[in-house]
Amino acid sequence: MTPSSPRTAYLRGIRTALPFVIVVGPFGLLFGVVGTEAGLNIAQVMGFTVLVIAGASQFTALQLMADNAPTFIVVASALAVNLRMAMYSASLAPHLGAAPVWQRALIAYMNVDQTYALGHADYEANPRQSTAEKVAFFFGTSTPIIPVWIGATALGIVLGEAIPPALGLDFAVPITFIALIAPALRTIAHVAAALTSVVMAITLAFLPWNLWLLAAGLAAMMVGAEVERRMEARR
């Protein structure tokens, strides 16, 4: 390893993450617009985005707040959506656990769908990297993603209703998750969990306050874990 290896990894991380800016930007714009339309002020919308940095849970909480759902339901639903972050962290720990505390704190803050997916894929493809290189790569993926998300949200607040509905910014939401999830469906357990969540979400769509989200997420995790257990037992 040369002294420039972490720098090379950092630049590689930036290059790898750049394509996701195409969907992260509209996603952030959409949250800025929706947040202001829901009655939040600039500080509240930006606080949401800067402190949480989790579009799916932000949209979930915002929708429930607009529906006047009980606070417990809002918090529980947002946490359920973000439970995947705990799994992301557990998956990254073997690769980044040896990094200094301040680096791990920053990684935890910037650990979102895109940065996790890109980081984990790179670590699996290049297992001989040093911890410093892995950290640098993760920071590289965060460099275009996080500022664009925050900046796009701010732009969405400013532009507000000036953005014509014909632009269809909401296309960014499904495209982002399709791009992230599809490559991750590598085992039968992954596919089983994904199919379970889809079936449960459609079946329970009638539930109030988006409670179908909690049920679908829990059912998917249970099915995925059980399938994984049975596969391990057969080996």
CSV table of C-alpha atoms in Angstrom, one decimal, residues 1-6 126-131 133:
chain,number,residue,atom,x,y,z
A,1,MET,CA,0.0,0.0,0.0
A,2,THR,CA,1.3,3.4,-0.9
A,3,PRO,CA,0.6,6.6,1.2
A,4,SER,CA,-1.7,7.8,-1.5
A,5,SER,CA,-4.0,4.8,-1.3
A,6,PRO,CA,-6.6,6.5,1.0
A,126,ASN,CA,-11.9,-5.3,-2.5
A,127,PRO,CA,-11.4,-7.1,0.8
A,128,ARG,CA,-7.7,-6.4,1.1
A,129,GLN,CA,-8.1,-2.7,1.6
A,130,SER,CA,-6.8,-1.2,4.8
A,131,THR,CA,-9.2,0.4,7.3
A,133,GLU,CA,-8.8,3.1,2.6
